[in-house]
Every structure is written in C-alpha cells, then in structure tokens.
C-alpha cells in the first residue's frame, strides 16, 4: 500500500487516546481500500459542535461558498484545498455506540478516498437536465439545490459500496441505524413543501441521500456474516423515512433510487449525470 500522510489536528480538549484511535481507524481503511486512496488527508477533530460548524463556515467563507453544511453533522469531508479533509465533531461522535462511531469515521474515510480532489466538490447541471427543467418550469435555483442533493446521494452510495467491498459492513449498519431517521424538522419541511411542486422536488431529492446510502447494505445477499435482523431493521427505517410521502410518491422514489443504484459506474461524474437525469422524474 502506498503511504498516506494522515495529518491530525485537534481543537479543544481531545484526549490523546481518542486522537490516536480515530487516526488508526482512518489508516486501517486505507489499507483495505487498495489503490483507491489519497496521497494525504487532513483530519480535524473538534471537541464541540459549535467549533466544528465554525471551522466549516470559515473555510467556505474564505472560498466564497454558500454554507450548506448540515448543522447537526457528526463527520463531514471536503477537498477544497485540492486534497481531502475530514472534520469530526467529537461531541456528536461520542454520543454514538462504539461500532456506529467507527462506522461514521470509516464513511468519511471512504469519501476521502473516492472524492479526494476539488473536481468532486464541483458539479455542473448538464444541458439535457437544464432543458428538462425549462420544460417542467423548474427554476434554476431549485435545480441547483437538487444538484446538491443528488451529488450527496451519489457520493454516499459510492462510499457505502466501497466500504461493503472492503468488508466494513456491520459498522455501516450500526451507523445507519443510529443516524438515519425522520426528524421533527423534516416533517415541518414536508408540510411546507408538499403543496409546492418545486419545493417538493427539492425535498424528495433530499430523501435520495438516506435511501441510496442504505441501498448497498439492503442489497447484500443473506449471509452468516450479516445478521438478518440488521437488514430488516434498516429496511424498516428507510420505510419510516419515506412513509409520509404516501404510496405513489414513495414507490416512485424507491424505483428511481433502484435505477440509479443499478446504473452506477466507476466514474462519479457520469454517475452524477445519470442520477440527475433519473431524479428529474420526481419534478
């Protein structure tokens, strides 16, 4: 395995043992990822949620980018410096069980391996999607939000696929089961969006993120290595996340997610274009 320069920086009172453990989890991932590894990665471990969010906001402000970061993130990644960076909110990470914590960090390690340069942070709307948006009277601002949602969904399923291939399965089930759920804010957003076609389009493409994240786990064949109850629980969790859409919209979204999953290639940008074309059917 080629050497990966893992540079760990902490903010706040992070114990040395925690710093070492998280760095070792990331290094171990790279040993299992084969050739899909970056040459270097920065890992920032922030003690508090507010500190972690401020770090992201500051970086985006410097680069003139809109702050689209989830306020409640546990770990996140970017490559705005030309190489990957993983930001870990230890306050939120510590609230998970140990297996889910490992799963969360491995998930970001997979992103850092697959989406390790600036090109994976910048996506453009293809001409055919622009044309379809015009036909369906979808505003360009709305289409850009949809592009962001679809990019997150595509990169998440690619990350989960890599982790499954590397044998990191149980930790991904644990991570998914502890973090994927419908929040009160989600329900408020849905109530405000469901009567507005464009707002509903944005909301439903956002649901592709958990659906595609879980897809490789739910698609695994039955095996002694994979407890059946974990697949059952995760399948139910995805059903709960989509239940409020109603049967017609839920079935349509699941069908689109399956088409996207089955059409994936090794090229993230081609996957993005394909996924966005399929997602336009939600408009």
PDB file of C-alpha atoms in Angstrom:
ATOM      1  CA  UNK A   1       0.000   0.000   0.000  1.00  0.00           C
ATOM      2  CA  UNK A   2       1.228   3.495  -0.862  1.00  0.00           C
ATOM      3  CA  UNK A   3       1.880   5.737   2.121  1.00  0.00           C
ATOM      4  CA  UNK A   4      -0.904   8.173   3.040  1.00  0.00           C
ATOM      5  CA  UNK A   5       0.088  11.249   5.005  1.00  0.00           C
ATOM      6  CA  UNK A   6      -2.617  11.457   7.713  1.00  0.00           C
ATOM      7  CA  UNK A   7      -2.273  14.817   9.459  1.00  0.00           C
ATOM      8  CA  UNK A   8      -4.452  15.005  12.591  1.00  0.00           C
ATOM      9  CA  UNK A   9      -5.238  18.364  14.205  1.00  0.00           C
ATOM     10  CA  UNK A  10      -7.405  18.782  17.301  1.00  0.00           C
ATOM     11  CA  UNK A  11      -9.422  21.689  18.658  1.00  0.00           C
ATOM     12  CA  UNK A  12     -10.437  21.677  22.307  1.00  0.00           C
ATOM     13  CA  UNK A  13      -9.861  19.030  24.927  1.00  0.00           C
ATOM     14  CA  UNK A  14      -9.472  15.930  22.774  1.00  0.00           C
ATOM     15  CA  UNK A  15      -7.689  13.129  24.692  1.00  0.00           C
ATOM     16  CA  UNK A  16      -4.548  11.773  23.041  1.00  0.00           C
ATOM     17  CA  UNK A  17      -6.029   8.246  23.049  1.00  0.00           C
ATOM     18  CA  UNK A  18      -9.044   9.465  21.041  1.00  0.00           C
ATOM     19  CA  UNK A  19      -6.791  11.202  18.517  1.00  0.00           C
ATOM     20  CA  UNK A  20      -4.754   8.013  18.093  1.00  0.00           C
ATOM     21  CA  UNK A  21      -7.836   5.769  17.807  1.00  0.00           C
ATOM     22  CA  UNK A  22      -9.516   7.887  15.131  1.00  0.00           C
ATOM     23  CA  UNK A  23      -6.294   8.219  13.140  1.00  0.00           C
ATOM     24  CA  UNK A  24      -5.788   4.444  13.294  1.00  0.00           C
ATOM     25  CA  UNK A  25      -9.345   3.803  12.065  1.00  0.00           C
ATOM     26  CA  UNK A  26      -8.694   6.003   9.036  1.00  0.00           C
ATOM     27  CA  UNK A  27      -5.276   4.463   8.307  1.00  0.00           C
ATOM     28  CA  UNK A  28      -6.770   0.966   8.566  1.00  0.00           C
ATOM     29  CA  UNK A  29      -9.406   1.922   5.996  1.00  0.00           C
ATOM     30  CA  UNK A  30      -6.742   2.949   3.511  1.00  0.00           C
ATOM     31  CA  UNK A  31      -5.023  -0.414   3.977  1.00  0.00           C
ATOM     32  CA  UNK A  32      -8.265  -2.089   2.852  1.00  0.00           C
ATOM     33  CA  UNK A  33      -9.147   0.278   0.015  1.00  0.00           C
ATOM     34  CA  UNK A  34      -6.410  -0.883  -2.343  1.00  0.00           C
ATOM     35  CA  UNK A  35      -5.482   1.705  -4.944  1.00  0.00           C
ATOM     36  CA  UNK A  36      -8.420   3.968  -4.059  1.00  0.00           C
ATOM     37  CA  UNK A  37      -6.527   6.136  -1.577  1.00  0.00           C
ATOM     38  CA  UNK A  38      -5.406   9.774  -1.412  1.00  0.00           C
ATOM     39  CA  UNK A  39      -1.778  10.799  -1.053  1.00  0.00           C
ATOM     40  CA  UNK A  40      -2.603  12.898   2.012  1.00  0.00           C
ATOM     41  CA  UNK A  41      -5.558  13.788   4.223  1.00  0.00           C
ATOM     42  CA  UNK A  42      -6.122  16.344   6.956  1.00  0.00           C
ATOM     43  CA  UNK A  43      -8.219  15.168   9.896  1.00  0.00           C
ATOM     44  CA  UNK A  44      -9.647  17.860  12.160  1.00  0.00           C
ATOM     45  CA  UNK A  45     -11.192  16.692  15.433  1.00  0.00           C
ATOM     46  CA  UNK A  46     -13.220  19.439  17.103  1.00  0.00           C
ATOM     47  CA  UNK A  47     -14.400  18.912  20.664  1.00  0.00           C
ATOM     48  CA  UNK A  48     -17.624  20.924  20.379  1.00  0.00           C
ATOM     49  CA  UNK A  49     -20.402  21.062  17.805  1.00  0.00           C
ATOM     50  CA  UNK A  50     -20.171  24.858  17.568  1.00  0.00           C
ATOM     51  CA  UNK A  51     -16.422  24.699  16.910  1.00  0.00           C
ATOM     52  CA  UNK A  52     -16.840  22.110  14.161  1.00  0.00           C
ATOM     53  CA  UNK A  53     -19.516  24.183  12.437  1.00  0.00           C
ATOM     54  CA  UNK A  54     -17.443  27.357  12.723  1.00  0.00           C
ATOM     55  CA  UNK A  55     -14.471  25.609  11.086  1.00  0.00           C
ATOM     56  CA  UNK A  56     -16.597  24.652   8.085  1.00  0.00           C
ATOM     57  CA  UNK A  57     -18.207  28.081   7.818  1.00  0.00           C
ATOM     58  CA  UNK A  58     -14.830  29.812   7.984  1.00  0.00           C
ATOM     59  CA  UNK A  59     -13.396  27.624   5.229  1.00  0.00           C
ATOM     60  CA  UNK A  60     -16.389  28.213   2.971  1.00  0.00           C
ATOM     61  CA  UNK A  61     -16.392  31.953   3.669  1.00  0.00           C
ATOM     62  CA  UNK A  62     -12.727  32.178   2.611  1.00  0.00           C
ATOM     63  CA  UNK A  63     -13.617  30.500  -0.678  1.00  0.00           C
ATOM     64  CA  UNK A  64     -16.811  32.470  -1.309  1.00  0.00           C
ATOM     65  CA  UNK A  65     -19.025  29.403  -0.948  1.00  0.00           C
ATOM     66  CA  UNK A  66     -22.534  29.144   0.428  1.00  0.00           C
ATOM     67  CA  UNK A  67     -22.758  27.370   3.770  1.00  0.00           C
ATOM     68  CA  UNK A  68     -24.816  24.254   3.013  1.00  0.00           C
ATOM     69  CA  UNK A  69     -23.371  22.160   5.849  1.00  0.00           C
ATOM     70  CA  UNK A  70     -25.825  20.187   7.961  1.00  0.00           C
ATOM     71  CA  UNK A  71     -25.935  21.874  11.373  1.00  0.00           C
ATOM     72  CA  UNK A  72     -26.037  18.504  13.109  1.00  0.00           C
ATOM     73  CA  UNK A  73     -23.200  16.742  11.322  1.00  0.00           C
ATOM     74  CA  UNK A  74     -21.111  14.116  13.093  1.00  0.00           C
ATOM     75  CA  UNK A  75     -18.355  13.916  10.492  1.00  0.00           C
ATOM     76  CA  UNK A  76     -18.012  15.586   7.131  1.00  0.00           C
ATOM     77  CA  UNK A  77     -15.490  15.862   4.330  1.00  0.00           C
ATOM     78  CA  UNK A  78     -14.318  18.289   1.678  1.00  0.00           C
ATOM     79  CA  UNK A  79     -11.473  18.727  -0.779  1.00  0.00           C
ATOM     80  CA  UNK A  80     -11.425  22.483  -1.186  1.00  0.00           C
ATOM     81  CA  UNK A  81      -7.648  22.556  -0.720  1.00  0.00           C
ATOM     82  CA  UNK A  82      -7.055  20.082  -3.538  1.00  0.00           C
ATOM     83  CA  UNK A  83      -6.762  17.120  -1.179  1.00  0.00           C
ATOM     84  CA  UNK A  84      -9.260  15.615   1.280  1.00  0.00           C
ATOM     85  CA  UNK A  85     -10.074  16.906   4.712  1.00  0.00           C
ATOM     86  CA  UNK A  86     -12.211  15.124   7.294  1.00  0.00           C
ATOM     87  CA  UNK A  87     -13.827  17.176  10.058  1.00  0.00           C
ATOM     88  CA  UNK A  88     -15.069  15.235  13.075  1.00  0.00           C
ATOM     89  CA  UNK A  89     -17.353  16.682  15.746  1.00  0.00           C
ATOM     90  CA  UNK A  90     -16.297  14.657  18.775  1.00  0.00           C
ATOM     91  CA  UNK A  91     -19.230  15.869  20.866  1.00  0.00           C
ATOM     92  CA  UNK A  92     -21.666  14.265  18.433  1.00  0.00           C
ATOM     93  CA  UNK A  93     -19.467  11.289  17.609  1.00  0.00           C
ATOM     94  CA  UNK A  94     -19.163  10.360  21.284  1.00  0.00           C
ATOM     95  CA  UNK A  95     -22.977  10.119  21.550  1.00  0.00           C
ATOM     96  CA  UNK A  96     -22.976   7.067  19.244  1.00  0.00           C
ATOM     97  CA  UNK A  97     -22.223   3.492  20.222  1.00  0.00           C
ATOM     98  CA  UNK A  98     -18.637   2.402  19.577  1.00  0.00           C
ATOM     99  CA  UNK A  99     -19.489   0.419  16.422  1.00  0.00           C
ATOM    100  CA  UNK A 100     -21.502   3.311  14.992  1.00  0.00           C
ATOM    101  CA  UNK A 101     -18.635   5.708  15.798  1.00  0.00           C
ATOM    102  CA  UNK A 102     -16.262   3.520  13.827  1.00  0.00           C
ATOM    103  CA  UNK A 103     -18.827   3.373  11.018  1.00  0.00           C
ATOM    104  CA  UNK A 104     -19.123   7.161  10.889  1.00  0.00           C
ATOM    105  CA  UNK A 105     -15.360   7.664  10.641  1.00  0.00           C
ATOM    106  CA  UNK A 106     -14.988   4.908   8.055  1.00  0.00           C
ATOM    107  CA  UNK A 107     -17.745   6.501   5.991  1.00  0.00           C
ATOM    108  CA  UNK A 108     -15.768   9.735   5.769  1.00  0.00           C
ATOM    109  CA  UNK A 109     -12.550   7.819   5.096  1.00  0.00           C
ATOM    110  CA  UNK A 110     -14.301   6.253   2.096  1.00  0.00           C
ATOM    111  CA  UNK A 111     -15.290   9.706   0.846  1.00  0.00           C
ATOM    112  CA  UNK A 112     -11.704  10.906   1.285  1.00  0.00           C
ATOM    113  CA  UNK A 113     -10.507   8.008  -0.860  1.00  0.00           C
ATOM    114  CA  UNK A 114     -13.120   8.275  -3.601  1.00  0.00           C
ATOM    115  CA  UNK A 115     -13.793  12.021  -3.683  1.00  0.00           C
ATOM    116  CA  UNK A 116     -10.340  13.277  -2.858  1.00  0.00           C
ATOM    117  CA  UNK A 117      -9.950  16.313  -5.119  1.00  0.00           C
ATOM    118  CA  UNK A 118     -11.666  19.571  -5.984  1.00  0.00           C
ATOM    119  CA  UNK A 119     -13.445  18.108  -9.011  1.00  0.00           C
ATOM    120  CA  UNK A 120     -15.658  16.048  -6.702  1.00  0.00           C
ATOM    121  CA  UNK A 121     -16.890  19.188  -4.957  1.00  0.00           C
ATOM    122  CA  UNK A 122     -17.921  20.936  -8.153  1.00  0.00           C
ATOM    123  CA  UNK A 123     -20.698  19.605 -10.359  1.00  0.00           C
ATOM    124  CA  UNK A 124     -22.496  21.322 -13.207  1.00  0.00           C
ATOM    125  CA  UNK A 125     -26.044  20.814 -14.427  1.00  0.00           C
ATOM    126  CA  UNK A 126     -25.923  19.024 -17.821  1.00  0.00           C
ATOM    127  CA  UNK A 127     -27.662  20.650 -20.792  1.00  0.00           C
ATOM    128  CA  UNK A 128     -30.319  17.933 -21.003  1.00  0.00           C
ATOM    129  CA  UNK A 129     -31.254  18.499 -17.351  1.00  0.00           C
ATOM    130  CA  UNK A 130     -31.449  22.254 -17.950  1.00  0.00           C
ATOM    131  CA  UNK A 131     -33.736  21.630 -20.911  1.00  0.00           C
ATOM    132  CA  UNK A 132     -35.931  19.294 -18.871  1.00  0.00           C
ATOM    133  CA  UNK A 133     -36.115  21.900 -16.106  1.00  0.00           C
ATOM    134  CA  UNK A 134     -37.305  24.505 -18.610  1.00  0.00           C
ATOM    135  CA  UNK A 135     -39.941  22.106 -19.953  1.00  0.00           C
ATOM    136  CA  UNK A 136     -41.154  21.402 -16.419  1.00  0.00           C
ATOM    137  CA  UNK A 137     -40.939  25.066 -15.358  1.00  0.00           C
ATOM    138  CA  UNK A 138     -38.327  24.376 -12.695  1.00  0.00           C
ATOM    139  CA  UNK A 139     -36.327  27.427 -11.593  1.00  0.00           C
ATOM    140  CA  UNK A 140     -32.552  27.229 -11.988  1.00  0.00           C
ATOM    141  CA  UNK A 141     -32.091  27.997  -8.275  1.00  0.00           C
ATOM    142  CA  UNK A 142     -34.239  24.967  -7.497  1.00  0.00           C
ATOM    143  CA  UNK A 143     -32.281  22.836  -9.957  1.00  0.00           C
ATOM    144  CA  UNK A 144     -29.023  23.828  -8.222  1.00  0.00           C
ATOM    145  CA  UNK A 145     -30.460  22.662  -4.884  1.00  0.00           C
ATOM    146  CA  UNK A 146     -31.500  19.400  -6.497  1.00  0.00           C
ATOM    147  CA  UNK A 147     -27.996  19.035  -7.957  1.00  0.00           C
ATOM    148  CA  UNK A 148     -26.554  19.386  -4.452  1.00  0.00           C
ATOM    149  CA  UNK A 149     -28.920  16.726  -3.070  1.00  0.00           C
ATOM    150  CA  UNK A 150     -28.202  14.302  -5.898  1.00  0.00           C
ATOM    151  CA  UNK A 151     -24.444  14.791  -5.577  1.00  0.00           C
ATOM    152  CA  UNK A 152     -24.645  13.963  -1.857  1.00  0.00           C
ATOM    153  CA  UNK A 153     -26.734  10.850  -2.623  1.00  0.00           C
ATOM    154  CA  UNK A 154     -24.392   9.611  -5.359  1.00  0.00           C
ATOM    155  CA  UNK A 155     -21.267  10.129  -3.285  1.00  0.00           C
ATOM    156  CA  UNK A 156     -22.874   8.401  -0.303  1.00  0.00           C
ATOM    157  CA  UNK A 157     -23.792   5.263  -2.228  1.00  0.00           C
ATOM    158  CA  UNK A 158     -20.308   5.175  -3.735  1.00  0.00           C
ATOM    159  CA  UNK A 159     -18.816   5.404  -0.233  1.00  0.00           C
ATOM    160  CA  UNK A 160     -21.064   2.648   1.118  1.00  0.00           C
ATOM    161  CA  UNK A 161     -20.230   0.429  -1.858  1.00  0.00           C
ATOM    162  CA  UNK A 162     -16.509   0.853  -1.206  1.00  0.00           C
ATOM    163  CA  UNK A 163     -16.910   0.023   2.484  1.00  0.00           C
ATOM    164  CA  UNK A 164     -19.004  -3.064   1.719  1.00  0.00           C
ATOM    165  CA  UNK A 165     -16.379  -4.245  -0.762  1.00  0.00           C
ATOM    166  CA  UNK A 166     -13.708  -3.723   1.910  1.00  0.00           C
ATOM    167  CA  UNK A 167     -15.704  -5.836   4.392  1.00  0.00           C
ATOM    168  CA  UNK A 168     -16.719  -2.946   6.677  1.00  0.00           C
ATOM    169  CA  UNK A 169     -20.358  -3.963   6.896  1.00  0.00           C
ATOM    170  CA  UNK A 170     -21.612  -4.243  10.462  1.00  0.00           C
ATOM    171  CA  UNK A 171     -20.285  -0.807  11.372  1.00  0.00           C
ATOM    172  CA  UNK A 172     -22.197   0.694   8.445  1.00  0.00           C
ATOM    173  CA  UNK A 173     -25.418  -0.946   9.602  1.00  0.00           C
ATOM    174  CA  UNK A 174     -24.798   0.433  13.094  1.00  0.00           C
ATOM    175  CA  UNK A 175     -24.026   3.914  11.753  1.00  0.00           C
ATOM    176  CA  UNK A 176     -27.117   3.897   9.538  1.00  0.00           C
ATOM    177  CA  UNK A 177     -29.477   2.642  12.238  1.00  0.00           C
ATOM    178  CA  UNK A 178     -28.302   5.250  14.735  1.00  0.00           C
ATOM    179  CA  UNK A 179     -28.352   8.246  12.396  1.00  0.00           C
ATOM    180  CA  UNK A 180     -30.996   7.720   9.697  1.00  0.00           C
ATOM    181  CA  UNK A 181     -34.389   8.841  10.937  1.00  0.00           C
ATOM    182  CA  UNK A 182     -37.188  11.324  10.293  1.00  0.00           C
ATOM    183  CA  UNK A 183     -36.842  14.419  12.460  1.00  0.00           C
ATOM    184  CA  UNK A 184     -39.490  16.904  13.525  1.00  0.00           C
ATOM    185  CA  UNK A 185     -37.798  19.445  11.277  1.00  0.00           C
ATOM    186  CA  UNK A 186     -38.129  17.049   8.336  1.00  0.00           C
ATOM    187  CA  UNK A 187     -41.866  16.802   8.937  1.00  0.00           C
ATOM    188  CA  UNK A 188     -42.203  20.583   9.202  1.00  0.00           C
ATOM    189  CA  UNK A 189     -40.286  20.980   5.948  1.00  0.00           C
ATOM    190  CA  UNK A 190     -42.507  18.399   4.243  1.00  0.00           C
ATOM    191  CA  UNK A 191     -45.710  20.097   5.409  1.00  0.00           C
ATOM    192  CA  UNK A 192     -44.458  23.387   3.981  1.00  0.00           C
ATOM    193  CA  UNK A 193     -43.239  21.794   0.731  1.00  0.00           C
ATOM    194  CA  UNK A 194     -45.874  19.252  -0.246  1.00  0.00           C
ATOM    195  CA  UNK A 195     -48.268  21.750  -1.844  1.00  0.00           C
ATOM    196  CA  UNK A 196     -45.476  23.486  -3.762  1.00  0.00           C
ATOM    197  CA  UNK A 197     -44.234  21.431  -6.718  1.00  0.00           C
ATOM    198  CA  UNK A 198     -40.734  22.905  -6.791  1.00  0.00           C
ATOM    199  CA  UNK A 199     -40.245  22.736  -3.019  1.00  0.00           C
ATOM    200  CA  UNK A 200     -41.486  19.153  -3.063  1.00  0.00           C
ATOM    201  CA  UNK A 201     -38.969  18.335  -5.803  1.00  0.00           C
ATOM    202  CA  UNK A 202     -36.111  19.601  -3.632  1.00  0.00           C
ATOM    203  CA  UNK A 203     -37.422  17.767  -0.569  1.00  0.00           C
ATOM    204  CA  UNK A 204     -37.860  14.435  -2.337  1.00  0.00           C
ATOM    205  CA  UNK A 205     -34.411  14.513  -3.926  1.00  0.00           C
ATOM    206  CA  UNK A 206     -33.058  15.104  -0.431  1.00  0.00           C
ATOM    207  CA  UNK A 207     -34.609  11.759   0.544  1.00  0.00           C
ATOM    208  CA  UNK A 208     -32.457  10.060  -2.089  1.00  0.00           C
ATOM    209  CA  UNK A 209     -29.493  10.617   0.270  1.00  0.00           C
ATOM    210  CA  UNK A 210     -30.518   8.169   3.049  1.00  0.00           C
ATOM    211  CA  UNK A 211     -32.162   5.836   0.536  1.00  0.00           C
ATOM    212  CA  UNK A 212     -29.042   5.447  -1.600  1.00  0.00           C
ATOM    213  CA  UNK A 213     -26.742   5.425   1.422  1.00  0.00           C
ATOM    214  CA  UNK A 214     -28.557   2.315   2.678  1.00  0.00           C
ATOM    215  CA  UNK A 215     -29.060   0.640  -0.697  1.00  0.00           C
ATOM    216  CA  UNK A 216     -25.815  -1.418  -0.818  1.00  0.00           C
ATOM    217  CA  UNK A 217     -26.487  -2.710   2.710  1.00  0.00           C
ATOM    218  CA  UNK A 218     -30.062  -3.713   1.946  1.00  0.00           C
ATOM    219  CA  UNK A 219     -28.967  -5.358  -1.313  1.00  0.00           C
ATOM    220  CA  UNK A 220     -26.447  -7.693   0.322  1.00  0.00           C
ATOM    221  CA  UNK A 221     -27.257 -11.401  -0.057  1.00  0.00           C
ATOM    222  CA  UNK A 222     -28.115 -13.289   3.095  1.00  0.00           C
ATOM    223  CA  UNK A 223     -25.021 -14.484   4.889  1.00  0.00           C
ATOM    224  CA  UNK A 224     -23.896 -15.670   8.308  1.00  0.00           C
ATOM    225  CA  UNK A 225     -21.677 -12.577   8.397  1.00  0.00           C
ATOM    226  CA  UNK A 226     -24.680 -10.260   8.100  1.00  0.00           C
ATOM    227  CA  UNK A 227     -27.345 -10.577  10.817  1.00  0.00           C
ATOM    228  CA  UNK A 228     -30.719 -10.725   9.072  1.00  0.00           C
ATOM    229  CA  UNK A 229     -32.321  -8.557  11.747  1.00  0.00           C
ATOM    230  CA  UNK A 230     -29.983  -5.671  10.856  1.00  0.00           C
ATOM    231  CA  UNK A 231     -31.215  -5.687   7.266  1.00  0.00           C
ATOM    232  CA  UNK A 232     -34.812  -5.949   8.458  1.00  0.00           C
ATOM    233  CA  UNK A 233     -34.387  -3.043  10.892  1.00  0.00           C
ATOM    234  CA  UNK A 234     -32.659  -0.884   8.288  1.00  0.00           C
ATOM    235  CA  UNK A 235     -35.297  -1.690   5.670  1.00  0.00           C
ATOM    236  CA  UNK A 236     -37.996  -0.623   8.113  1.00  0.00           C
ATOM    237  CA  UNK A 237     -36.088   2.536   8.931  1.00  0.00           C
ATOM    238  CA  UNK A 238     -35.992   3.554   5.262  1.00  0.00           C
ATOM    239  CA  UNK A 239     -39.723   2.798   5.015  1.00  0.00           C
ATOM    240  CA  UNK A 240     -40.319   5.083   8.011  1.00  0.00           C
ATOM    241  CA  UNK A 241     -38.250   7.849   6.425  1.00  0.00           C
ATOM    242  CA  UNK A 242     -40.325   7.690   3.222  1.00  0.00           C
ATOM    243  CA  UNK A 243     -43.723   6.786   4.710  1.00  0.00           C
ATOM    244  CA  UNK A 244     -45.101  10.328   4.911  1.00  0.00           C
ATOM    245  CA  UNK A 245     -44.778  10.763   1.139  1.00  0.00           C
ATOM    246  CA  UNK A 246     -47.682   8.414   0.531  1.00  0.00           C
ATOM    247  CA  UNK A 247     -47.530   5.225  -1.521  1.00  0.00           C
ATOM    248  CA  UNK A 248     -47.380   6.688  -5.068  1.00  0.00           C
ATOM    249  CA  UNK A 249     -44.530   9.122  -4.364  1.00  0.00           C
ATOM    250  CA  UNK A 250     -42.684   6.679  -2.110  1.00  0.00           C
ATOM    251  CA  UNK A 251     -42.803   3.931  -4.737  1.00  0.00           C
ATOM    252  CA  UNK A 252     -41.633   6.338  -7.422  1.00  0.00           C
ATOM    253  CA  UNK A 253     -38.697   7.489  -5.311  1.00  0.00           C
ATOM    254  CA  UNK A 254     -37.688   3.899  -4.490  1.00  0.00           C
ATOM    255  CA  UNK A 255     -37.884   2.960  -8.164  1.00  0.00           C
ATOM    256  CA  UNK A 256     -35.670   5.895  -9.126  1.00  0.00           C
ATOM    257  CA  UNK A 257     -33.199   5.021  -6.354  1.00  0.00           C
ATOM    258  CA  UNK A 258     -33.003   1.433  -7.629  1.00  0.00           C
ATOM    259  CA  UNK A 259     -32.404   2.590 -11.200  1.00  0.00           C
ATOM    260  CA  UNK A 260     -29.619   4.907 -10.044  1.00  0.00           C
ATOM    261  CA  UNK A 261     -28.016   2.158  -7.934  1.00  0.00           C
ATOM    262  CA  UNK A 262     -28.102  -0.345 -10.781  1.00  0.00           C
ATOM    263  CA  UNK A 263     -26.685   2.145 -13.286  1.00  0.00           C
ATOM    264  CA  UNK A 264     -23.593   3.182 -11.325  1.00  0.00           C
ATOM    265  CA  UNK A 265     -20.164   3.089 -12.948  1.00  0.00           C
ATOM    266  CA  UNK A 266     -16.695   3.831 -11.528  1.00  0.00           C
ATOM    267  CA  UNK A 267     -16.951   7.428 -12.776  1.00  0.00           C
ATOM    268  CA  UNK A 268     -18.551   9.759 -10.231  1.00  0.00           C
ATOM    269  CA  UNK A 269     -19.312  12.492 -12.759  1.00  0.00           C
ATOM    270  CA  UNK A 270     -21.047  10.062 -15.111  1.00  0.00           C
ATOM    271  CA  UNK A 271     -22.960   8.721 -12.133  1.00  0.00           C
ATOM    272  CA  UNK A 272     -23.988  12.272 -11.254  1.00  0.00           C
ATOM    273  CA  UNK A 273     -25.311  12.997 -14.732  1.00  0.00           C
ATOM    274  CA  UNK A 274     -27.195   9.694 -14.821  1.00  0.00           C
ATOM    275  CA  UNK A 275     -28.644  10.170 -11.330  1.00  0.00           C
ATOM    276  CA  UNK A 276     -29.749  13.725 -12.029  1.00  0.00           C
ATOM    277  CA  UNK A 277     -31.477  12.615 -15.228  1.00  0.00           C
ATOM    278  CA  UNK A 278     -33.384   9.996 -13.223  1.00  0.00           C
ATOM    279  CA  UNK A 279     -34.158  12.424 -10.392  1.00  0.00           C
ATOM    280  CA  UNK A 280     -35.809  14.800 -12.867  1.00  0.00           C
ATOM    281  CA  UNK A 281     -38.685  12.306 -12.920  1.00  0.00           C
ATOM    282  CA  UNK A 282     -39.539  13.469  -9.398  1.00  0.00           C
ATOM    283  CA  UNK A 283     -40.245  17.010 -10.656  1.00  0.00           C
TER     284      UNK A 283
END
